[in-house]
Tab-separated table of C-alpha atoms and ligand atoms in Angstrom:
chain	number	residue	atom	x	y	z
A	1	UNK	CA	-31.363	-6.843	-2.638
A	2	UNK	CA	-30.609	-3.707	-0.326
A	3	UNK	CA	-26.916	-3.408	0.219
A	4	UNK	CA	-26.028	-1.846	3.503
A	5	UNK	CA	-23.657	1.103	2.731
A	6	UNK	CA	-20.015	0.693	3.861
A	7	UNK	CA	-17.596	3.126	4.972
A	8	UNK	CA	-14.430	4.214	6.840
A	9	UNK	CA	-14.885	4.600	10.722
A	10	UNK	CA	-11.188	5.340	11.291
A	11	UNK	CA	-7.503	5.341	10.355
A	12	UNK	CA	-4.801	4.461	11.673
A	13	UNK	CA	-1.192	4.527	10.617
A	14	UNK	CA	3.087	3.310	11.979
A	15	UNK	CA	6.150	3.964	10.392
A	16	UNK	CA	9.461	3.095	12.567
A	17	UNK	CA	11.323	5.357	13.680
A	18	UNK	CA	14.225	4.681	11.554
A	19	UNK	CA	15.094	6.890	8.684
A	20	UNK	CA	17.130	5.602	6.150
A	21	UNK	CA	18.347	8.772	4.096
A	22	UNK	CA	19.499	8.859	0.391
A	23	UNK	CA	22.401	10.184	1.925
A	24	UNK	CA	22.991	6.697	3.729
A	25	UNK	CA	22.054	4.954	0.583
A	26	UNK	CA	25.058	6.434	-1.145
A	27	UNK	CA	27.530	5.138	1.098
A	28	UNK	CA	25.711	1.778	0.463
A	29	UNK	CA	25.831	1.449	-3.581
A	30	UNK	CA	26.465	3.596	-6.214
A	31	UNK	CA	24.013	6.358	-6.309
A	32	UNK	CA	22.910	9.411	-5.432
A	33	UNK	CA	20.551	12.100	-3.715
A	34	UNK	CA	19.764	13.982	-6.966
A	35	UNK	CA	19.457	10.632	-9.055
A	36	UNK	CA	16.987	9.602	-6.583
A	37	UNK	CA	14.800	12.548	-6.014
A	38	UNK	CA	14.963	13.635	-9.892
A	39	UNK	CA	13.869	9.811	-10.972
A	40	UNK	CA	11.725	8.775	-8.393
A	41	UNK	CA	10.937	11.648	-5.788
A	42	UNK	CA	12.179	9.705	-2.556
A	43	UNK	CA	14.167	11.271	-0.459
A	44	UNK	CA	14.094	8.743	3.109
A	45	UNK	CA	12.089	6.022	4.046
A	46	UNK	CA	11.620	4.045	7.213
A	47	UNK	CA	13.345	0.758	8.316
A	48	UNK	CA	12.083	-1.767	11.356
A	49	UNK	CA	14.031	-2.048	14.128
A	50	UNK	CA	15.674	-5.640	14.370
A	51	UNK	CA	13.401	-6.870	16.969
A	52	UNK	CA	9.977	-5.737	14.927
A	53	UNK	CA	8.088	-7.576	12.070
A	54	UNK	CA	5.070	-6.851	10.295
A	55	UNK	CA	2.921	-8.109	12.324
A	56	UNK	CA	4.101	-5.608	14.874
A	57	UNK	CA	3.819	-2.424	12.704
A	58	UNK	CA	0.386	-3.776	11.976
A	59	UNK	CA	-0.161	-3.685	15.544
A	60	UNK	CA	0.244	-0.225	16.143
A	61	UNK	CA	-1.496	1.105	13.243
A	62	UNK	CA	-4.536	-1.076	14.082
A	63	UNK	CA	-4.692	0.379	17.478
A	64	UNK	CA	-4.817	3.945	16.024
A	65	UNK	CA	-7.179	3.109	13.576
A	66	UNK	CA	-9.845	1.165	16.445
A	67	UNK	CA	-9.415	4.245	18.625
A	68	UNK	CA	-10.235	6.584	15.644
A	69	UNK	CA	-13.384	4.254	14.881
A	70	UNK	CA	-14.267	4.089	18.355
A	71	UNK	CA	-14.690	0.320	18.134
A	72	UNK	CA	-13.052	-2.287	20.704
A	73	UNK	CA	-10.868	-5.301	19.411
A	74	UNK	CA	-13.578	-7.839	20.595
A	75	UNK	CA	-16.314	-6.089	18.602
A	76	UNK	CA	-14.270	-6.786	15.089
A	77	UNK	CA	-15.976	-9.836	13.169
A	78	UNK	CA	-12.943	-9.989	10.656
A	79	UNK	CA	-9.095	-9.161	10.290
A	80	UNK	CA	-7.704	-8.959	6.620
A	81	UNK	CA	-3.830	-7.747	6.656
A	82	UNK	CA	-2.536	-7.151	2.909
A	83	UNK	CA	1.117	-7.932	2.956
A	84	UNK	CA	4.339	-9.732	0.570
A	85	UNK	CA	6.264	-9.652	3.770
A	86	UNK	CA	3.835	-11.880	6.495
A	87	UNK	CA	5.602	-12.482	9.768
A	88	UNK	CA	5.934	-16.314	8.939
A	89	UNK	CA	4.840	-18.542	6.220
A	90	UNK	CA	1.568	-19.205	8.463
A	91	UNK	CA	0.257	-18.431	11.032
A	92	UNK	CA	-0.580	-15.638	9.257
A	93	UNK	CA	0.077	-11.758	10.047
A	94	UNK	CA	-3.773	-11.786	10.807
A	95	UNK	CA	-3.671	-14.451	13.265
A	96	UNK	CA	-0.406	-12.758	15.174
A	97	UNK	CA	-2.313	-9.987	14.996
A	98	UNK	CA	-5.944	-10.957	16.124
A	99	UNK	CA	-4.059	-12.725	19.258
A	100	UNK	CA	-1.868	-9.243	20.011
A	101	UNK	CA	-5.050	-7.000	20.011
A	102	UNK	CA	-6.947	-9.609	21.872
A	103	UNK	CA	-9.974	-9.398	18.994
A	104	UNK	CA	-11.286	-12.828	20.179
A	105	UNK	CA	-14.324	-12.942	17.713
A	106	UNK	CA	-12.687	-11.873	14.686
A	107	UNK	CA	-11.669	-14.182	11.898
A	108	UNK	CA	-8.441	-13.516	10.736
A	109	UNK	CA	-6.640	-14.148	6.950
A	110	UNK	CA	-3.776	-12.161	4.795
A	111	UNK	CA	-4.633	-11.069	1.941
A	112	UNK	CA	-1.530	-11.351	-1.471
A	113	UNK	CA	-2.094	-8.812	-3.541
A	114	UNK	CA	1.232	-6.730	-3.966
A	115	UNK	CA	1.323	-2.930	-3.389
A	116	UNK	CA	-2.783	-3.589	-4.782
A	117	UNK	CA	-3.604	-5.246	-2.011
A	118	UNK	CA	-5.321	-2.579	0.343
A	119	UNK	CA	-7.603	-1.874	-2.471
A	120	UNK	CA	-8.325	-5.658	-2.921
A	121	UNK	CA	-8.761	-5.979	0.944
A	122	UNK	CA	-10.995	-3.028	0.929
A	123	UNK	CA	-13.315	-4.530	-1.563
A	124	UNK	CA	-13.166	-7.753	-0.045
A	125	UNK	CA	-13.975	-6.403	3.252
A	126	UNK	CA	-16.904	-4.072	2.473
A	127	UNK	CA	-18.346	-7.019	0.196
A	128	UNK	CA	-18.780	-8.724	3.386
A	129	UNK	CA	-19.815	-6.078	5.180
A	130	UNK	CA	-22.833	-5.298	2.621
A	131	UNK	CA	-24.154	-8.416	2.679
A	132	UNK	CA	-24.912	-8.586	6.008
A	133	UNK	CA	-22.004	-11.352	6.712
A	134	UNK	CA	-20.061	-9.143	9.250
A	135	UNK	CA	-20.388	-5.792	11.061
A	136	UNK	CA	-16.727	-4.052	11.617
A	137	UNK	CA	-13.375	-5.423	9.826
A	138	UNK	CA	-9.854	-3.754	10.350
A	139	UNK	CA	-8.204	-3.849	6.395
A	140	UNK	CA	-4.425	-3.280	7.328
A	141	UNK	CA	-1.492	-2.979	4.900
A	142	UNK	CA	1.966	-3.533	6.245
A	143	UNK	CA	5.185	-4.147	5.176
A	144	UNK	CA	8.977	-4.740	6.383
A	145	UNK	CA	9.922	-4.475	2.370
A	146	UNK	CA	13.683	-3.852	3.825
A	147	UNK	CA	13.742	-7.663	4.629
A	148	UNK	CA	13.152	-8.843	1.307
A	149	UNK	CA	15.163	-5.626	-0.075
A	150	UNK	CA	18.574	-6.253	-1.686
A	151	UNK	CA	20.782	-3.593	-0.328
A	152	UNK	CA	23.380	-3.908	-2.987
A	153	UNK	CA	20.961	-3.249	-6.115
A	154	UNK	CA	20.772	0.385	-6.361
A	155	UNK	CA	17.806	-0.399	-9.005
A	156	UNK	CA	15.548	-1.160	-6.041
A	157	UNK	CA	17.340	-0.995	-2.698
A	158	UNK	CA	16.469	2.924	-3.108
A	159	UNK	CA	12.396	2.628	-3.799
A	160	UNK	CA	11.517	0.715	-0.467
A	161	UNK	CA	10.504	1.158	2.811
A	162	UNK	CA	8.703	-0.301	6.169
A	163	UNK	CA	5.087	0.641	7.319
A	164	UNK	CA	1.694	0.174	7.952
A	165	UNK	CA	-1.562	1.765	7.946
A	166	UNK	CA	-5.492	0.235	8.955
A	167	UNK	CA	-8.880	1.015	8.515
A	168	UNK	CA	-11.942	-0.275	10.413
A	169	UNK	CA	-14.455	-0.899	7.764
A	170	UNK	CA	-18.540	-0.809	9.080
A	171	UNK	CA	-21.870	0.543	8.437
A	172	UNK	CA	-22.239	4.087	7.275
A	173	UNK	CA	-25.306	6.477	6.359
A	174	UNK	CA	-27.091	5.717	2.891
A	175	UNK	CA	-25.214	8.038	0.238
A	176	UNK	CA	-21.536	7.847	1.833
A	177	UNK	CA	-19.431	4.954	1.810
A	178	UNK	CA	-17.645	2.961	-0.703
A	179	UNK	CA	-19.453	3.858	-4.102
A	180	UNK	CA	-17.397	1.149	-6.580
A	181	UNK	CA	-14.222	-0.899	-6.861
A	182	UNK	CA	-12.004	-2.210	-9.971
A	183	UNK	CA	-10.191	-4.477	-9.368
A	184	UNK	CA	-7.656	-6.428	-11.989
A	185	UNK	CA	-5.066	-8.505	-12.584
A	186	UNK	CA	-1.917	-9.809	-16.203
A	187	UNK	CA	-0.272	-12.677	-14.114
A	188	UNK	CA	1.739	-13.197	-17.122
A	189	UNK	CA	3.908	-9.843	-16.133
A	190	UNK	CA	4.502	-11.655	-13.234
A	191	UNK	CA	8.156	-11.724	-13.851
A	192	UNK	CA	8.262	-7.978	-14.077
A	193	UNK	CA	8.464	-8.038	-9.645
A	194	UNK	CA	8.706	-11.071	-7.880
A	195	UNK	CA	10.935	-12.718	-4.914
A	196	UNK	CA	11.170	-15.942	-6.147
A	197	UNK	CA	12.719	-17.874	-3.460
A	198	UNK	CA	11.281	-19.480	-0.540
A	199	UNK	CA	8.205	-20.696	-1.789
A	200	UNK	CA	7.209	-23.676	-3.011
A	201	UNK	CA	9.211	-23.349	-6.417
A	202	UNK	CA	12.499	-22.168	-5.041
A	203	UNK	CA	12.808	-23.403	-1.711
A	204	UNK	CA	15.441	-21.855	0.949
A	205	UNK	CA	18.802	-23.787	0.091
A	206	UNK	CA	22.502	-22.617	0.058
A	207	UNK	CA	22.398	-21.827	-3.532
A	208	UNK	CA	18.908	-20.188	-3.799
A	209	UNK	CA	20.162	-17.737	-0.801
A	210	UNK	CA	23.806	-17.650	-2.800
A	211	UNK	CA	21.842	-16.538	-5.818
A	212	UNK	CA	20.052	-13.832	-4.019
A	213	UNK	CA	16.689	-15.029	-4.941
A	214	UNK	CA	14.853	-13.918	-1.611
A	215	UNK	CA	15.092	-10.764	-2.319
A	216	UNK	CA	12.712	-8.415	-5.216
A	217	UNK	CA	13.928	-8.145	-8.611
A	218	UNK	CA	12.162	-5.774	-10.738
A	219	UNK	CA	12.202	-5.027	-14.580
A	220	UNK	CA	12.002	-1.046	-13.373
A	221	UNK	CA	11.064	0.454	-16.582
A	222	UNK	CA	8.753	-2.594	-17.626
A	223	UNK	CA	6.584	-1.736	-14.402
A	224	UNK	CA	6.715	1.847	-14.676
A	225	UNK	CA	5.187	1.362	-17.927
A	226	UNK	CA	2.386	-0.336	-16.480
A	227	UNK	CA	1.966	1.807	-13.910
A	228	UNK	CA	1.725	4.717	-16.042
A	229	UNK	CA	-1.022	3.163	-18.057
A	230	UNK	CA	-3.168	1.523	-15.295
A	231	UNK	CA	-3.193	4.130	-12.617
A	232	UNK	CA	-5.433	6.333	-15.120
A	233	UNK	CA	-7.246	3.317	-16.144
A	234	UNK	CA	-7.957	1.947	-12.946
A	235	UNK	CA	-9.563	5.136	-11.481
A	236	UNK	CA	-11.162	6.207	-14.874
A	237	UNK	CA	-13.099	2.726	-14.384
A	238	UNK	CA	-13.797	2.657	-10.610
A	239	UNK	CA	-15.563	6.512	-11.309
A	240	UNK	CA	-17.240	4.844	-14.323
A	241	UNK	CA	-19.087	2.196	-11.838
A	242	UNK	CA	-19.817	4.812	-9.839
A	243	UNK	CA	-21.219	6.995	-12.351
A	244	UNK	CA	-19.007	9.899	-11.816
A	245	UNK	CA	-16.165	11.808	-13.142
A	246	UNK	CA	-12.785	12.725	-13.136
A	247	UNK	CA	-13.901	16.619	-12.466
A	248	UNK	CA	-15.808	14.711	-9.245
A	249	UNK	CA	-12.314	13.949	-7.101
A	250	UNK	CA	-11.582	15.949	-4.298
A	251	UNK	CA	-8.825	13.797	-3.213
A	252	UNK	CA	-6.478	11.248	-5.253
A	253	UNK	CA	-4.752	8.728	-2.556
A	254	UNK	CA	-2.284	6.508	-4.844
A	255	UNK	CA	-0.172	4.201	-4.481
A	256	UNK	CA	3.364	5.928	-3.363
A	257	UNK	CA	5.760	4.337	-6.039
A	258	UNK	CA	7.408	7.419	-8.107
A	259	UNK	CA	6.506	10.724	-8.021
A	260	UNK	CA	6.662	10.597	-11.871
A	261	UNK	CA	3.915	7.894	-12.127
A	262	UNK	CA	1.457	10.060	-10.109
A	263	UNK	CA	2.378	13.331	-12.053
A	264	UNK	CA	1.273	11.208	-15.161
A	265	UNK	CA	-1.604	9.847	-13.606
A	266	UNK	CA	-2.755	13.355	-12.117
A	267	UNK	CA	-1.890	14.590	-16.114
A	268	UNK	CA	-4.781	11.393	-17.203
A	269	UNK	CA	-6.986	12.982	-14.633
A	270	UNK	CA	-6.496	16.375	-15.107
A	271	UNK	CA	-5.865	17.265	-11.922
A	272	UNK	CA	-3.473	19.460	-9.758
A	273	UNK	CA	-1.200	18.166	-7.481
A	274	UNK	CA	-3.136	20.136	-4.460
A	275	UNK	CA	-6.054	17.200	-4.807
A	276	UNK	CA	-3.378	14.199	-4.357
A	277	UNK	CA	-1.821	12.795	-1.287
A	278	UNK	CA	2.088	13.173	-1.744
A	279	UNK	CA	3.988	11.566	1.168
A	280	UNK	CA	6.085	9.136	-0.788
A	281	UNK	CA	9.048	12.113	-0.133
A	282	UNK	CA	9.488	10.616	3.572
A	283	UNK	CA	8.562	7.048	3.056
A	284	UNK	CA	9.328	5.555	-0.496
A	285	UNK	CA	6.994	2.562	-1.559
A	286	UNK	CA	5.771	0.588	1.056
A	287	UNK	CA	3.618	-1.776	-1.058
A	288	UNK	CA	0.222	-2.706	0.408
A	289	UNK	CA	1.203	0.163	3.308
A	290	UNK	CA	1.655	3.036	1.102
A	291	UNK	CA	-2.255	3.836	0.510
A	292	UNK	CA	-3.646	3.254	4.225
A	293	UNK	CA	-0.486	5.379	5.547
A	294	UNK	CA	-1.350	8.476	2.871
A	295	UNK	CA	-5.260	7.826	3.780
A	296	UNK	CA	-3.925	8.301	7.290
A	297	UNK	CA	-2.320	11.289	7.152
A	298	UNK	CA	-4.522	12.955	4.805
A	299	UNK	CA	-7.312	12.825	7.935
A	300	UNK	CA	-4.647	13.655	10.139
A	301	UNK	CA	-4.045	16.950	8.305
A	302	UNK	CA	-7.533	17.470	7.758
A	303	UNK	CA	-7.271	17.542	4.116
A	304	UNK	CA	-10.783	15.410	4.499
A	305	UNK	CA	-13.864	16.415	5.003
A	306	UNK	CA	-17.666	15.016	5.133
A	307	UNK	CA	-18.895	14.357	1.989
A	308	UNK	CA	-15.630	14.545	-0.130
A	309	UNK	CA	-14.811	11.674	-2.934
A	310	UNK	CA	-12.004	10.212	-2.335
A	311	UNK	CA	-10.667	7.916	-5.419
A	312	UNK	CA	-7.813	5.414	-3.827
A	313	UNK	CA	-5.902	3.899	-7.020
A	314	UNK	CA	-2.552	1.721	-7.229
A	315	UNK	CA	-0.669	-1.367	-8.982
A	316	UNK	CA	1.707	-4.028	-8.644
A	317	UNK	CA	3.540	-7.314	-8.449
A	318	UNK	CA	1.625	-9.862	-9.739
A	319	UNK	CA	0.855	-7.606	-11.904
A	320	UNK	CA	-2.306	-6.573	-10.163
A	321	UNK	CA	-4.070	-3.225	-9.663
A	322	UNK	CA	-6.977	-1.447	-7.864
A	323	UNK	CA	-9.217	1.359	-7.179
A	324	UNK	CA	-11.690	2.507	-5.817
A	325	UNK	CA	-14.112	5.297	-5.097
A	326	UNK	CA	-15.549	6.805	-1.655
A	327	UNK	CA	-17.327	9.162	-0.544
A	328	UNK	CA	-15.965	10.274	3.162
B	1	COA	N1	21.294	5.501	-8.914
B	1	COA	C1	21.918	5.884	-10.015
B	1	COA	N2	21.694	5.331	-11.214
B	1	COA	C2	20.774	4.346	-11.272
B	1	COA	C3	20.101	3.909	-10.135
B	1	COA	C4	20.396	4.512	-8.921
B	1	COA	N3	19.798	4.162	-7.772
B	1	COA	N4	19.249	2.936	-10.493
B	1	COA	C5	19.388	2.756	-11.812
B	1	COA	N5	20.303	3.610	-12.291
B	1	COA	C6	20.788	3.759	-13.647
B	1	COA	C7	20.509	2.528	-14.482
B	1	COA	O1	21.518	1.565	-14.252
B	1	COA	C8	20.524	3.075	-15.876
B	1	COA	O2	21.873	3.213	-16.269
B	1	COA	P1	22.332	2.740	-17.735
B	1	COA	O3	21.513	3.569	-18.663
B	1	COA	O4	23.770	3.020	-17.718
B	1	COA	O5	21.955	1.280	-17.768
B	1	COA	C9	19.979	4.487	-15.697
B	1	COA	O6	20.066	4.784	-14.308
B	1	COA	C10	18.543	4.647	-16.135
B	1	COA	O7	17.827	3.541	-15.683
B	1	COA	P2	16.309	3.373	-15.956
B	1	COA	O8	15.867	2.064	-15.395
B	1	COA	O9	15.991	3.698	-17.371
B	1	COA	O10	15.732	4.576	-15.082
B	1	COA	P3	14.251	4.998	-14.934
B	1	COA	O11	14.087	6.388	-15.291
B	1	COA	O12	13.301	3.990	-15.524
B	1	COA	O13	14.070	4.907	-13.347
B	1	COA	C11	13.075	3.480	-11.732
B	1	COA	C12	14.238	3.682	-12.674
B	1	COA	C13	13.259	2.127	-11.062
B	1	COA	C14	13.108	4.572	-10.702
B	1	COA	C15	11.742	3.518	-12.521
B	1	COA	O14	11.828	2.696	-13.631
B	1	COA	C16	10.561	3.109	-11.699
B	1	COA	O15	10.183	3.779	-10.754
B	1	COA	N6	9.898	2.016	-12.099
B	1	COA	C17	8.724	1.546	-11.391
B	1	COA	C18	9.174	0.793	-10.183
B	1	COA	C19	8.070	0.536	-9.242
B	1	COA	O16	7.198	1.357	-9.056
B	1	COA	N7	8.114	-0.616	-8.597
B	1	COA	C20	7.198	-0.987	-7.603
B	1	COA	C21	5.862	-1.228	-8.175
B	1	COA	S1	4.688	-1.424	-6.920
C-alpha cells in the first residue's frame, strides 16, 4: 500500500504572560537561583492567570498554528490535545476546544501520554492521516502543570511551568514529512511521577487533599536516570527506522526537562548545542507543551529550513517516551 506522506503545515505556540522567577521561588521554599540554574538550567517559567485553563492556552496556540497552515477550523477532520492537566475529567480539552474554534467537522479526543505525549499524538495523527482516514489534524500539547504543582516541594515546585504549542498535521510532497516514529513505554516506573489523587484509585476526599496527593511527586534522580538513557535511545531508534544517522540531524527539538539531560543526550548524539532547541531557560518543563512550544519558536527564528531533519525526542510519567524523525 502507498502511504500518503505527512507533514507539518504550521505551528503555533502560548505561554501566559506570567513569569514566575527563581527569584520568586526563593521567597516560596528553600532554594535558590544558582541551585536552580546549575542543576537544572531554569531560570523562569510561565504561570496561567486564575481565570485560564488548558483548554484556553490550547486555544491560542491552535489559532497560531491554523493561520500558519493556512487551514480554517471547519476544514480540520480531527483534534488530538496531549495533556496530564485536561480542563475537566471529560468533556475533554479536545471537545472545549473543537467548540471554542468552532471546528464543527473535527473529531475531538485527549491524548495521556506525559511530557511523551506530543510525540505519541504526532504518530497517532499522521497514522491517520496516511491511511487516507483524515486530511488535516491540529496535535496540541498544553499544560497548566502549576495546578497540579506543589508549591512547597522545592524538589519539583521549581521544574514546572504553563503552556502550549499545536501543529496542523496534512499532506505533504513525496520525500518530506514524517520519516519514522518510536514510540515506548515501563509502566512499572510508574511510581517514579505520578499525581495519584483524583482518579479512580484515590478519589478527592478531605484526607487525600490533606495528604497532598493531587499534586506530582517525583523520584527526581530515578527519572533523570531514565531520561538520560532513553533520550539517546529513543532518537538513535526513530533514525534507525528511518534509515539515517545521527551525523543526519540538523535540528534536535527535546523535551525541555534539564538542561543536563539534553547536554547528555546531545554528548549520545554527538552533537553541538548550536543543532538543539534550548528554550527550557524561560519556560521550565511544560510536559506534553515543551516540544510543540520549542518546534514553535525554532520556525519563528528561522532556525528551519526546507528540507532539514528535524529529530523531536522526549520522556516521561508513565514512564513513556518518544521520537521521531522529519524532514521539514
Ligand atoms: N533547591 C535547593 N536544594 C534542592 C532543591 C532545590 N530546589 N531540590 C532538591 N534539593 C536538594 C535535595 O534535597 C538534595 O539534598 P540532600 O542531599 O541534602 O538530600 C540535593 O539538593 C541533591 O538532590 P538530588 O535530587 O540529588 O539533585 P539532582 O542533581 O538529582 O537534581 C533534579 C534534582 C530534580 C533537578 C533532577 O534529579 C532532575 O531533573 N530529575 C529529572 C526530573 C524530571 O525531568 N522530571 C520530569 C520528567 S518529564
Amino acid at each position: 500500500m502507498n502511504l500518503q506522506p505527512v507533514g507539518i503545515l504550521g505551528t503555533g505556540k502560548y505561554v501566559p504572560e506570567r513569569v514566575l522567577t527563581n527569584q520568586e521561588l526563593e521567597q516560596m521554599v528553600e532554594t535558590n537561583d544558582e541551585w536552580i540554574v546549575s542543576r537544572t538550567g531554569i531560570r523562569e517559567r510561565r504561570l496561567a492567570a486564575p481565570d485560564q485553563a488548558t483548554s484556553d492556552l490550547a486555544y491560542e496556540a491552535s489559532v497560531s498554528a491554523l493561520r500558519a497552515a493556512g487551514i480554517s477550523a471547519e476544514e480540520l477532520d480531527l483534534i488530538i490535545v496531549a495533556t496530564i492537566t485536561p480542563d475537566m475529567f471529560f468533556p475533554s480539552t479536545a471537545c472545549i476546544l473543537q467548540d471554542k474554534l468552532g471546528a464543527s467537522r473535527a473529531a475531538a479526543f485527549d491524548l495521556s501520554a506525559a511530557c511523551s505525549g506530543f510525540i505519541y499524538g504526532l504518530a497517532t495523527a499522521s497514522s491517520m492521516i496516511a491511511s487516507g482516514m483524515y486530511r488535516h489534524v491540529l496535535v496540541v500539547g498544553a499544560e497548566c502543570l502549576s495546578r497540579i504543582t506543589d508549591f512547597t516541594d522545592r524538589n519539583t515546585c521549581i521544574l514546572f511551568g504553563d503552556g502550549a504549542g499545536a501543529v496542523v498535521l496534512g499532506p505533504v510532497a513525496e520525500g518530506r514529512g514524517f520519516r519514522a516514529f518510536e514510540l515506548g513505554a515501563d509502566g512499572a516506573g510508574g511510581d517514579l511521577l505520578k499525581v495519584c489523587g483524583g482518579g479512580s484509585r484515590v478519589p478527592a476526599t478531605e484526607q487525600s487533599i490533606g495528604e497532598r496527593q493531587h499534586f506530582i511527586q517525583m523520584a527526581g534522580s530515578e527519572v533523570f536516570k531514565f531520561a538520560v538513557r532513553i533520550m539517546g535511545n529513543a532518537a538513535e531508534e526513530a533514525l534507525r527506522k528511518a534509515g539515517m544517522g545521527k551525523e543526519d540531524i540538523d535540528l534536535l527539538v527535546p523535551h525541555q526537562a534539564n538542561i543536563r539531560i539534553i547536554q547528555s543526550a546531545l554528548n549520545r548524539l554527538q552533537l553541538p548545542e548550536d543543532k538543539c532547541m534550548i528554550n527550557l531557560d524561560k519556560y521550565g518543563n511544560v510536559s506534553a507543551g515543551s516540544i510543540p512550544i520549542a518546534l514553535a519558536e525554532a520556525v519563528e527564528s528561522g532556525r528551519i529550513k526546507e528540507g532539514d531533519t528535524i529529530v523531536m525526542v522526549g520522556f516521561g510519567g508513565g514512564l513513556t517516551w518518544g521520537a521521531s524523525v522529519l524532514t521539514w
